[in-house]
PDB file of C-alpha atoms in Angstrom:
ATOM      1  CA  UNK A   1     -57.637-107.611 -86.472  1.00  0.00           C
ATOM      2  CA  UNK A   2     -59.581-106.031 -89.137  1.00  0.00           C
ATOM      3  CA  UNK A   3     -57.337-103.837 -91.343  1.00  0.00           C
ATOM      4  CA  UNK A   4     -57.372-104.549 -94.652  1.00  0.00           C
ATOM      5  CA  UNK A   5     -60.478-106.571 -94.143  1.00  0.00           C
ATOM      6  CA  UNK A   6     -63.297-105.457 -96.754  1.00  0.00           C
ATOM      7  CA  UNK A   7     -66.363-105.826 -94.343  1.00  0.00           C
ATOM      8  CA  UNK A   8     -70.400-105.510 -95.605  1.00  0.00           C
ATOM      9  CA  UNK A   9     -72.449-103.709 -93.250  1.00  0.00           C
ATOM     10  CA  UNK A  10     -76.070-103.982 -94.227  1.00  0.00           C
ATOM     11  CA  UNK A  11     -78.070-101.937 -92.817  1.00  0.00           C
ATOM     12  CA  UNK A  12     -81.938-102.106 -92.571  1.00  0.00           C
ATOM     13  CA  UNK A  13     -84.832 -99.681 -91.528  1.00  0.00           C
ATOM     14  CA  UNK A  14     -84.909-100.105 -87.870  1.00  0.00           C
ATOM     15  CA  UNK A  15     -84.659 -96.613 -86.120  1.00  0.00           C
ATOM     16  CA  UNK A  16     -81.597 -97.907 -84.859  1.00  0.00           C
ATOM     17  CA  UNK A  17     -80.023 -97.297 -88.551  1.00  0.00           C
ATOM     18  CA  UNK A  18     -78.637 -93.794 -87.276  1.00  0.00           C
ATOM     19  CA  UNK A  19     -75.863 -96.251 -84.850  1.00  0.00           C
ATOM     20  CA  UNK A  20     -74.709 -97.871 -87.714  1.00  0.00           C
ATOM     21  CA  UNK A  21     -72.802 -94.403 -88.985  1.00  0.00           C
ATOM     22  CA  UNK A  22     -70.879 -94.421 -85.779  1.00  0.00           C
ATOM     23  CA  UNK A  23     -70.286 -98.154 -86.518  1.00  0.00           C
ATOM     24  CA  UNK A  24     -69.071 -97.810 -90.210  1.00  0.00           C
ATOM     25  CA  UNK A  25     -66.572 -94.936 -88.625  1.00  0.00           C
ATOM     26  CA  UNK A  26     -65.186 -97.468 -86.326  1.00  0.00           C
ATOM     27  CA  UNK A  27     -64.283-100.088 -88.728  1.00  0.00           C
ATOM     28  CA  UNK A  28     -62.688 -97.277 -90.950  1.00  0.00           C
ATOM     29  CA  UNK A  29     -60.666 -96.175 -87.644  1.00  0.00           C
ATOM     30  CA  UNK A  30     -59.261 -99.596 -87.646  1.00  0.00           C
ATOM     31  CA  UNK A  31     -58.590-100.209 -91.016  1.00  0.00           C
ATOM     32  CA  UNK A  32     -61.415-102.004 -92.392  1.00  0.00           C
ATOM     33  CA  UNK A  33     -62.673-101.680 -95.600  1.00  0.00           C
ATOM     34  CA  UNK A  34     -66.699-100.867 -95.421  1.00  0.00           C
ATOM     35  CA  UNK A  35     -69.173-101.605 -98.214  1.00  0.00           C
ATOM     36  CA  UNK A  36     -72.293-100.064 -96.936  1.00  0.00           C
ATOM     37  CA  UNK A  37     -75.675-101.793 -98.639  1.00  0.00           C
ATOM     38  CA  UNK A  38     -78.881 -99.849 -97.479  1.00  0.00           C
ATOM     39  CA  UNK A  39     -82.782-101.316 -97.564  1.00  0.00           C
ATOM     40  CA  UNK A  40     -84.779 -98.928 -98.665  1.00  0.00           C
ATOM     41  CA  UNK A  41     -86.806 -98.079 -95.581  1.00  0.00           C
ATOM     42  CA  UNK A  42     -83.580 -97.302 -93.959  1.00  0.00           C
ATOM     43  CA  UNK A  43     -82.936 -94.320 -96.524  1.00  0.00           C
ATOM     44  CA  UNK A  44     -86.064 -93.203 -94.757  1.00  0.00           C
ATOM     45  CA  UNK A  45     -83.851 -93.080 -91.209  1.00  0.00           C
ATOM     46  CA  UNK A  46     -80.330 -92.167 -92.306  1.00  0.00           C
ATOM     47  CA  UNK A  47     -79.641 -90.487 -95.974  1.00  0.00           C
ATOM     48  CA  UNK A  48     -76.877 -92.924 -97.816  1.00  0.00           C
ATOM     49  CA  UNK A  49     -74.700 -89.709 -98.560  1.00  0.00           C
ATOM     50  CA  UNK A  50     -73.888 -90.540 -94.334  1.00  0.00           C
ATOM     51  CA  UNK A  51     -72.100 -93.533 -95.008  1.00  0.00           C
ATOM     52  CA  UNK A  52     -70.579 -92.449 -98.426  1.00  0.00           C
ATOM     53  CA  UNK A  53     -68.717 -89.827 -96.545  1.00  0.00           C
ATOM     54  CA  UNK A  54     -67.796 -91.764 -93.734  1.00  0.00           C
ATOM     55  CA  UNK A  55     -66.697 -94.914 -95.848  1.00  0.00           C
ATOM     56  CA  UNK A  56     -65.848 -92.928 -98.868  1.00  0.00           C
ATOM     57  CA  UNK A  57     -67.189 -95.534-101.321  1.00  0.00           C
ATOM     58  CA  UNK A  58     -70.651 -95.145-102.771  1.00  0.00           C
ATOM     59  CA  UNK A  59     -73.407 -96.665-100.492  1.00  0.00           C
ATOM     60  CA  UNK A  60     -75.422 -99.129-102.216  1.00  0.00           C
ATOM     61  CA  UNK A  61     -79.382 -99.343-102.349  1.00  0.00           C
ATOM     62  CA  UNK A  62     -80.873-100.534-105.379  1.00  0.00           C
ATOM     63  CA  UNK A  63     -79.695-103.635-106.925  1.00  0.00           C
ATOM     64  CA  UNK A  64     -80.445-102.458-110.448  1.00  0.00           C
ATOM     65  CA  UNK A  65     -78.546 -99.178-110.022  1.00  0.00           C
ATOM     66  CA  UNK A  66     -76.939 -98.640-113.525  1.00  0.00           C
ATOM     67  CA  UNK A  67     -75.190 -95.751-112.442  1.00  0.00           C
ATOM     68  CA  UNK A  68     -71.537 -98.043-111.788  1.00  0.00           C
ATOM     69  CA  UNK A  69     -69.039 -99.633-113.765  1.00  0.00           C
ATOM     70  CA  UNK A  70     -70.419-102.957-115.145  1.00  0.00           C
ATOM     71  CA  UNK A  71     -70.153-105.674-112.859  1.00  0.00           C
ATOM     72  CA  UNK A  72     -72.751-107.424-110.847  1.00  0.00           C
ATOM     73  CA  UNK A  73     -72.445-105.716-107.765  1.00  0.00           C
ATOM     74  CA  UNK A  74     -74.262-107.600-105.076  1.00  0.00           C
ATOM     75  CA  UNK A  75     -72.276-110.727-106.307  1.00  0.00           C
ATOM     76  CA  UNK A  76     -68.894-108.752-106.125  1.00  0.00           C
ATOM     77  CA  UNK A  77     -69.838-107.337-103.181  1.00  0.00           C
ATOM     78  CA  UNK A  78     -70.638-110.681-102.158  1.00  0.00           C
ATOM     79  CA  UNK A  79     -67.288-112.176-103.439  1.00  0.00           C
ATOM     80  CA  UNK A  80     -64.651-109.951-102.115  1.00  0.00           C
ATOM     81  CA  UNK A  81     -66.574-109.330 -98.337  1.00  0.00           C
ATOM     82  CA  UNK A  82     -64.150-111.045 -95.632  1.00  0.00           C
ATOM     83  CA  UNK A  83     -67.136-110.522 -93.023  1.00  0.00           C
ATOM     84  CA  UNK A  84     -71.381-109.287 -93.585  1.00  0.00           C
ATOM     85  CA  UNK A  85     -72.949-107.886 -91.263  1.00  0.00           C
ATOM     86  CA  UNK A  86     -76.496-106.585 -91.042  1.00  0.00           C
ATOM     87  CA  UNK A  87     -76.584-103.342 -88.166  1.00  0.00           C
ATOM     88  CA  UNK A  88     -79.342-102.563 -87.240  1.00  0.00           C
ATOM     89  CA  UNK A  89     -81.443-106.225 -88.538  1.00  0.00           C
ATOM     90  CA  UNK A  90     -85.126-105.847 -88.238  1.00  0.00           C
ATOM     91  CA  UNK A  91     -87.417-108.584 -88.132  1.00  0.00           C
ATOM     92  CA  UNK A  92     -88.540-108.542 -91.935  1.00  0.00           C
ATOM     93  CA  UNK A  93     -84.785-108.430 -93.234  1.00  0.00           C
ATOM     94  CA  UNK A  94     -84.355-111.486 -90.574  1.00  0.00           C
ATOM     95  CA  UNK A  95     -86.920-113.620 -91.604  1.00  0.00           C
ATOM     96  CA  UNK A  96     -85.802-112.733 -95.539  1.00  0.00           C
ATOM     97  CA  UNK A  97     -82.317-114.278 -94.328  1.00  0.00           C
ATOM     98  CA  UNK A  98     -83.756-117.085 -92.753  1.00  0.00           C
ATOM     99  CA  UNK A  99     -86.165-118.075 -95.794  1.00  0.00           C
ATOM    100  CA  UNK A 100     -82.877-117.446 -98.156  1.00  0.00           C
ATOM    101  CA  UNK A 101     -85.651-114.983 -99.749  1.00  0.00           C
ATOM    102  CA  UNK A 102     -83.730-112.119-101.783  1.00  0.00           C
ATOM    103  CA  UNK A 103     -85.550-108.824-103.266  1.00  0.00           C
ATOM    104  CA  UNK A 104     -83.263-106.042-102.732  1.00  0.00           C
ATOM    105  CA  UNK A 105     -79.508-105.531-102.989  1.00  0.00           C
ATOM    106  CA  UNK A 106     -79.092-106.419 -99.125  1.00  0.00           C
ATOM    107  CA  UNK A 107     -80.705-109.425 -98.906  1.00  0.00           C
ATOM    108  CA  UNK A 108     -79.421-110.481-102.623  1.00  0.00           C
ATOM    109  CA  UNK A 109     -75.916-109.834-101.549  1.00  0.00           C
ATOM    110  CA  UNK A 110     -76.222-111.622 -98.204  1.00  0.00           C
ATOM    111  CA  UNK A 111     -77.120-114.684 -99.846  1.00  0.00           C
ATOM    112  CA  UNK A 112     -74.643-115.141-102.176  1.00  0.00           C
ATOM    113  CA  UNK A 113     -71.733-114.080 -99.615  1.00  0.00           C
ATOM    114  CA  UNK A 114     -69.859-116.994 -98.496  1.00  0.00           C
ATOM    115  CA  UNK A 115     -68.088-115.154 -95.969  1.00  0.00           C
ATOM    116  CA  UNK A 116     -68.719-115.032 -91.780  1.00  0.00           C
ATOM    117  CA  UNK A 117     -72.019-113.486 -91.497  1.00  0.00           C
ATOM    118  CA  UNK A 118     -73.578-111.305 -88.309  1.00  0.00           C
ATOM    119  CA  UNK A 119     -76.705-110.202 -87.691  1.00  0.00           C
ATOM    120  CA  UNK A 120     -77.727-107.467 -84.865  1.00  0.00           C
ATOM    121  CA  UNK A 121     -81.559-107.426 -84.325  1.00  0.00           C
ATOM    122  CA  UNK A 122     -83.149-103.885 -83.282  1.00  0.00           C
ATOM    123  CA  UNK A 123     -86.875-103.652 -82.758  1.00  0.00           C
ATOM    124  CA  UNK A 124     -89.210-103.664 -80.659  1.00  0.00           C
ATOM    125  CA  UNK A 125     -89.326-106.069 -77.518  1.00  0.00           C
ATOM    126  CA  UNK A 126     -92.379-107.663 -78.361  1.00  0.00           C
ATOM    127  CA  UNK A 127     -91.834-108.224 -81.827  1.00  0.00           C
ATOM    128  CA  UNK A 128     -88.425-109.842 -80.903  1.00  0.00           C
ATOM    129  CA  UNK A 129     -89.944-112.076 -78.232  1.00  0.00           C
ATOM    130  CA  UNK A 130     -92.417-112.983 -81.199  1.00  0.00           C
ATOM    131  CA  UNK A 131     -91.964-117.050 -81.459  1.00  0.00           C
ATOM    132  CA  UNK A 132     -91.980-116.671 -85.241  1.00  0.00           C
ATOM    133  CA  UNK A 133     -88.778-113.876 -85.200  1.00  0.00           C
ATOM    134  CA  UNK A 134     -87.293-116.585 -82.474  1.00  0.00           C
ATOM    135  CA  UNK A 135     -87.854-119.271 -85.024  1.00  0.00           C
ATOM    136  CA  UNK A 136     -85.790-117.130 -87.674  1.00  0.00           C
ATOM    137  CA  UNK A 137     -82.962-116.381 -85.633  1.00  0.00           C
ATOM    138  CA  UNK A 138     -82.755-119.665 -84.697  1.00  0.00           C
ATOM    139  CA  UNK A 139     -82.909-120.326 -88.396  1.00  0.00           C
ATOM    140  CA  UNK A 140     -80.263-118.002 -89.109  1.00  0.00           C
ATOM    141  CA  UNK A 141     -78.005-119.515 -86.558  1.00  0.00           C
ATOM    142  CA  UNK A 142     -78.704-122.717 -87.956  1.00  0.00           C
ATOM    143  CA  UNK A 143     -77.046-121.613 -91.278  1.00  0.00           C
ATOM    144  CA  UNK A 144     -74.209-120.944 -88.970  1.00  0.00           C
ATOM    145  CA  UNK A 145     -74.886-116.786 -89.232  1.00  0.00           C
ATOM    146  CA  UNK A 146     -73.709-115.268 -85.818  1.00  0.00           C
ATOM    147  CA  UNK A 147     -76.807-113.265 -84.029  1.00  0.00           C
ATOM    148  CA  UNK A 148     -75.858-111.177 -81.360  1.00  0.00           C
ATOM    149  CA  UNK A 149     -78.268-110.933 -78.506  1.00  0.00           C
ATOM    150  CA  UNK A 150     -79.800-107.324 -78.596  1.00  0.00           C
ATOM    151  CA  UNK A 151     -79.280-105.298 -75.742  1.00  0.00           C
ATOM    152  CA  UNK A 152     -81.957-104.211 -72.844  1.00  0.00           C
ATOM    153  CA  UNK A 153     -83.605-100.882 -72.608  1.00  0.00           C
ATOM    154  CA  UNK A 154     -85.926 -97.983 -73.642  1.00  0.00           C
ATOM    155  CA  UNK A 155     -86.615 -98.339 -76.963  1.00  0.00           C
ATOM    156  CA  UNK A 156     -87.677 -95.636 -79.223  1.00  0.00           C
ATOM    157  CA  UNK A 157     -91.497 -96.670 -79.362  1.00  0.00           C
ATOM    158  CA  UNK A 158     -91.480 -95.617 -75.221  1.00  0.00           C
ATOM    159  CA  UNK A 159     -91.763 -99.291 -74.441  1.00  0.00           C
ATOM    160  CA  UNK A 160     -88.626-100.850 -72.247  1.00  0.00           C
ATOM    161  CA  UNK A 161     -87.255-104.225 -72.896  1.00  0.00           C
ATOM    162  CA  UNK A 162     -85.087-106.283 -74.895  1.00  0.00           C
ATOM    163  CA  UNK A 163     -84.630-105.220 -78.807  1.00  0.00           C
ATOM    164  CA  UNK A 164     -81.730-102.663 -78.847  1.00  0.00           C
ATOM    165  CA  UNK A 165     -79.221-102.592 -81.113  1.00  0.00           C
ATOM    166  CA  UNK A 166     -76.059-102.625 -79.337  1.00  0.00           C
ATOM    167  CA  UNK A 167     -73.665 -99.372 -79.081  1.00  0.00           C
ATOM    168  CA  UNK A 168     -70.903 -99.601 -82.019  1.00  0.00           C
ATOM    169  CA  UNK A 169     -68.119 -99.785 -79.833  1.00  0.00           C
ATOM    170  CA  UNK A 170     -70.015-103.482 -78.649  1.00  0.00           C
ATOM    171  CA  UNK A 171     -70.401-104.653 -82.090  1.00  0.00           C
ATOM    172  CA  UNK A 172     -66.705-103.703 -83.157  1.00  0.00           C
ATOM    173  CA  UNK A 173     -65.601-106.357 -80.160  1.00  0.00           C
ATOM    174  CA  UNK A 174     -67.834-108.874 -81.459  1.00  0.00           C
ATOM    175  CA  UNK A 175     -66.316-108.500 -85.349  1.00  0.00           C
ATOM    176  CA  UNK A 176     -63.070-108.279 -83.700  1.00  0.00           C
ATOM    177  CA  UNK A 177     -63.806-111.626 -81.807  1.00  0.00           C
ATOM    178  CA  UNK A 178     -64.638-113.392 -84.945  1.00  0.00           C
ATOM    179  CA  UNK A 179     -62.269-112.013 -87.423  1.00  0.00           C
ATOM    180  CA  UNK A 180     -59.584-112.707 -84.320  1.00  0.00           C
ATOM    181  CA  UNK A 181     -61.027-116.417 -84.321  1.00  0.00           C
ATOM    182  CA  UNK A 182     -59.975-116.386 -88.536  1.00  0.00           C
ATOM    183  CA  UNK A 183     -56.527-114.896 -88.906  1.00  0.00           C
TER     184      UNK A 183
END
């Protein structure tokens, strides 16, 4: 069950970025409330004003923003999140989780959330088969951070293979397994 659940969706500059619109309109469907923190690179994908609409809260992208009302917003972003989850994760946003490293308002707020955390790789095969983004996941999963296995297929660079991120209706059954697992 996730109404009334405030839920962080992170989301980083895989091409994959564009899914994670249909996936913040999902958890809104059913209740949830969505925080959407954007990398940078991602603005380059998706423009933020897509999930501001969809969520209707602003969409967060630079941790110094001093256009809110004063609080530290990655920490009470962090503090009030019942579940984080990154959609679409790319490599470089999973090895910053894995190395606890922190220099936007993504990764910041990721680390200090001490909520259920999810991460759903999307990139290319080859750079998800790489032994060092195998070592971070691992990592990750080590720091007890759920990684969902990314789905099979063509990817957007023409190659086929493993590095999808999955459709939103698949990652709304995974949240709703783990919040489920909670209440």
């Amino acid at each position: 069950m996730i109404k009334g659940k405030s839920i962080v969706l992170g989301v980083s500059g895989s091409i994959a970025a564009y899914k994670a619109a249909s996936l913040t309109s999902l958890l809104i469907k059913n209740g949830a409330e969505v925080n959407v923190i954007m990398t940078k690179n991602a603005t380059n994908i998706i423009n933020p004003i897509t999930f501001e609409t969809l969520s209707g809260r602003k969409c967060y992208v630079d941790t110094f923003d001093r256009n809110f009302e004063f609080n530290v917003n990655h920490v009470s972003l962090a503090k009030k999140a019942d579940l984080f989850v990154i959609a679409p994760a790319t490599a470089n946003v999973i090895a910053k989780a894995a190395s606890g490293l922190c220099d936007d308002m993504l990764t910041t707020t990721f680390l200090a959330a001490k909520c259920r955390k999810m991460i759903f790789p999307a990139m290319n095969t080859a750079m998800y088969e790489n032994p060092v983004t195998q070592d971070n996941i691992e990592k990750c999963r080590h720091y007890g951070i759920i990684v969902s296995e990314p789905a099979e297929g063509h990817l957007a660079c023409g190659d086929s293979g493993k590095g999808k991120m999955p459709e939103a209706e698949d990652i709304l059954r995974q949240i709703l397994e783990v919040l489920g697992k909670e209440c």
